[in-house]
Phi, psi and omega in degrees: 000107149277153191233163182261144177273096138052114157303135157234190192282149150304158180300126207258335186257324226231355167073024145241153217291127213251147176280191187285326189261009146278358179284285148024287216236083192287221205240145181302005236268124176304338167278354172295163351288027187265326164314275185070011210269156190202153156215154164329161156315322187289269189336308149314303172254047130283329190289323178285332190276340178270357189250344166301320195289157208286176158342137146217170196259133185270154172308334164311332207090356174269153227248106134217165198286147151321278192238146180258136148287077175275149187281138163277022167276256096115242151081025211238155192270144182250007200280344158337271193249003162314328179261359194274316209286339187270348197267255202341332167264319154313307197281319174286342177272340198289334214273314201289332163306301154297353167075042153245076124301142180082046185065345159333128185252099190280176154283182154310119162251178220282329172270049191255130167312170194263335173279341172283326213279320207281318159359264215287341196249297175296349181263330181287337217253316194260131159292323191316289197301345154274340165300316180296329181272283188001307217265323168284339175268321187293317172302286197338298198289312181293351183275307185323310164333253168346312175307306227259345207260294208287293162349289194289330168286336213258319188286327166295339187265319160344317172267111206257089181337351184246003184283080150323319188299286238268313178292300195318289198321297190290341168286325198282332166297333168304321184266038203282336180281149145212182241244128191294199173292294191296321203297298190321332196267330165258053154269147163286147163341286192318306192283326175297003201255297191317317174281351149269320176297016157260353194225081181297158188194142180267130194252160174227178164298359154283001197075197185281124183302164177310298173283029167282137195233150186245130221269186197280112180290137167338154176263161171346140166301299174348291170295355194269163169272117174295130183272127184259122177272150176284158153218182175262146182231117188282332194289015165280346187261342180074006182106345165249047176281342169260017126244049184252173172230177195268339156300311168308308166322304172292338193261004181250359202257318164283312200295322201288322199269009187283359226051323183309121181318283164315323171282318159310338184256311171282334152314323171270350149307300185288314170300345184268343190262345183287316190285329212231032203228358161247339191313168186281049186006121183262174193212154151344123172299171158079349182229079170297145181193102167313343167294125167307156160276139189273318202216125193267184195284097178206169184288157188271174204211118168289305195258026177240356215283342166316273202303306173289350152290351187257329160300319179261002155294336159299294196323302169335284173310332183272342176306290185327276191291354155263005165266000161277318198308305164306321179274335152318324198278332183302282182340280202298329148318301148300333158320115171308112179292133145256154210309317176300356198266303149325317199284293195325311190301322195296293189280332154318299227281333176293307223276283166328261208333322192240044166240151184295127197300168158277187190292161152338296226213073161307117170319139194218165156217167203227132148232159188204147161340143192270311187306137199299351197287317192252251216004312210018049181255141188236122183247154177209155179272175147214179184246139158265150187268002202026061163248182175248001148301333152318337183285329168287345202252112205253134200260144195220153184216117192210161213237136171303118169277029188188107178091342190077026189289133155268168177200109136272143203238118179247146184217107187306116142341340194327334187266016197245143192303309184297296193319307175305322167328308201276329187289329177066203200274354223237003161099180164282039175027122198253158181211341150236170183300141186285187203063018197267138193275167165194148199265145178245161160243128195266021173168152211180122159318167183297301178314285155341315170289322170297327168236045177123328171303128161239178161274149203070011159307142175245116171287152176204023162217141153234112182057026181063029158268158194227111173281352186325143194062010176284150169245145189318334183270006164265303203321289159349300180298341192282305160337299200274345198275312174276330149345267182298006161301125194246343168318299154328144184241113160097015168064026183232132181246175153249124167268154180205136175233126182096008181288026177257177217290278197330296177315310193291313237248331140002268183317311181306278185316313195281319186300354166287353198251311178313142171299141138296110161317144176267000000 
């Protein structure tokens, strides 16, 4: 039995038949979905191999570029995420040449290119390269997001409140049934009244002709389910909302309000690849240099030498566009504001000043050496009360000079306008049973301090495992455990703190209260 394979569209610049992972996988374009324009792989990298060439010289005596990386639709820049769209449509033709789709680990097959082979043997064999399509899949899916969000605004500013013809037509098609003697007898008072007075009809002094039928009333507001639009909430960002685009934005913004422990852990996840994708390069002392490094130090890899050129020229591009970004952000900072500018500043600044606070104890996430040597985290147990007052309630960890004693000390917020606000009529609102363990840290290295760990962080992901209800001599156990593991590379885990039920249910609440930003 055979099956037929799908047509797809041709190539719009070179007219050849384009694959399943260029459909997959388009093109980025900030203005989509009005764009929508798409071409092959061959094409991508002829463009990218034509966006390499040096200067030429203009009729003028002026330096100018061939080629741009540009949507050729557009005109919208693509030098971002142009090469993640090319590793993603590679790695996916190497897999569909090999018959691994769905996680299946296939042999070679015998017509697979010799360039699909190298593919396919770096992406099984290098952690780089899988981190890197990772990492490449997650922009994708947050741009496709955003697409889908602009999409969804744009089909709502469509709908135009003054087309009478058109709202008549669909109503009157929603109403085609109507509604017999008995349906009429089980309307409530209330609901037949409202729904005559939406549907006028003309009488004589005999009353209403016979053949009028009173059309089908609507169903309850009640049963239908409210649809909750995302919006963005900036005080969620910790300070990199201005690198951020606004699909990260809507997606870490959802991920923070979801109530969910685990989408929380992945939220502080995505804010640490954010931090740590503007940090600053570091450099030699005495050898200062406003320039990136272009390609960090490894060994060269001969018959792979493609796919890691192209992993580190994206890497390269994103360094680029987020140090303009930055330089922008310097400039409008620095720039003498104007009184409307002020005004504006002002009334944000009023507007955050009257939002419901955040929790205490922000979800963070860290990586850091696993060996008990580095790491330098001192864990201690504790107990939760399984209120969500807890999320408010701030933890001091202080250490005895004689014996080492810890002592936690917790001290509630309860008396502040906003906490009550999020907490409501309901007390310190309880959602689990008291007594539930959870490990705090009660003392922390140089590493760990750096980026962000305090005392009295409560952990609750290791490597995206959920330590909840753990005692520090399991976590510890957990530690020495990944120690020994040879699987890691470099020995470095990710850790996440505060991702637990009182934050995430906080966050759920207080997101009912935030103001829409303007």
């Amino acid at each position: 039995m055979t099956t037929s394979k799908p047509v797809l569209e041709d190539c719009s610049i070179c007219l050849d038949p384009m694959t399943q992972a260029d459909v997959d996988h388009p093109l980025q374009c900030s203005s989509a979905p009005l764009c929508g324009f798409n071409f092959c792989r061959n094409c991508i990298e002829s463009l990218i191999t034509s966006s390499k060439d040096d200067y030429v010289e203009a009729s003028d005596g002026s330096r100018q570029v061939k080629v741009h990386l540009h949507c050729p639709n557009c005109r919208s820049d693509l030098s971002r995420s142009i090469r993640d769209t090319v590793l993603l449509r590679k790695v996916d033709d190497a897999k569909a040449a090999a018959g691994v789709w769905g996680g299946e680990d296939g042999g070679e097959e015998p017509n697979m290119t010799e360039s699909q082979r190298r593919t396919l043997k770096a992406f099984k064999s290098s952690a780089q390269v899988q981190q890197a399509v990772d990492e490449a899949r997650r922009g994708e899916r947050l741009f496709l997001r955003s697409v889908e969000e602009r999409e969804v605004l744009r089909s709502s500013d469509d709908e135009n409140p003054f087309r009478e013809e058109e709202g008549l037509e669909k109503k009157i098609g929603s109403h085609k049934h109507l509604a017999t003697d008995e349906e009429k007898k089980d309307m409530d008072a209330s609901d037949y009244s409202d729904y005559v007075e939406e549907w006028g009809f003309e009488a004589d002094l005999e009353g209403v002709h016979g053949s009028f039928r009173m059309p089908r009333p609507p169903k309850r507001l009640q049963e239908e389910q409210p649809v909750r639009m995302a919006r963005v909430d900036s005080t969620l960002f910790a300070g990199l909302g201005y690198f951020m685009d606004q699909g990260e934005k809507l997606y870490v913004t959802e991920l923070m309000t979801s109530g969910d422990v685990d989408q929380l852990a992945e939220a502080a996840e995505v804010m640490n690849k954010i931090a740590a994708r503007t940090a600053t390069p570091k450099t030699r002392p005495g050898r200062g240099s406003n320039k990136i490094s272009s390609t960090p130090n490894r060994k060269r890899y001969s018959r792979c030498a493609s796919i890691f050129q192209l992993i580190e020229e994206s890497k390269v591009a994103q360094k680029k566009e987020d140090e303009k970004l930055k330089m922008v952000t310097q400039a409008i900072a620095k720039g003498r504001p104007h009184q409307r500018q002020v005004q504006a500043w002002r009334k944000s600044a009023q507007r955050r000043a009257n939002q419901p606070p955040l929790p205490v104890r922000m979800p963070k996430s860290i990586q850091i050496h696993v060996t008990s040597k580095h790491h330098g985290l001192a864990l201690c147990d504790d107990v939760w009360d399984g209120t969500v007052m807890d999320a408010y309630s701030k933890i001091t960890i202080s250490h005895s000079p004689f014996g080492g004693k810890t002592s936690i000390h917790k001290k509630k917020q309860d008396n502040h306008p906003g906490v009550r606000s999020v907490m409501g009529q309901d007390g310190d609102v309880p959602i689990e049973l008291p007594g539930q363990k959870r490990v705090l840290v009660s003392d922390l290295g140089p590493e760990a301090g750096a980026q962000g760990v305090m005392k009295g962080d409560v952990v609750t992901h290791i490597n995206g495992a959920h330590v909840h209800a753990k005692s520090a001599s399991e976590v510890n156990e957990f530690f020495d455990f990944l120690e020994s593991d040879d699987s890691f590379e470099d020995d470095i885990v990710t850790v996440v703190f505060n991702a637990e039920p009182s934050v995430a249910e906080a966050l759920k609440r207080r997101s009912y209260l935030v103001e829409p930003e303007t």
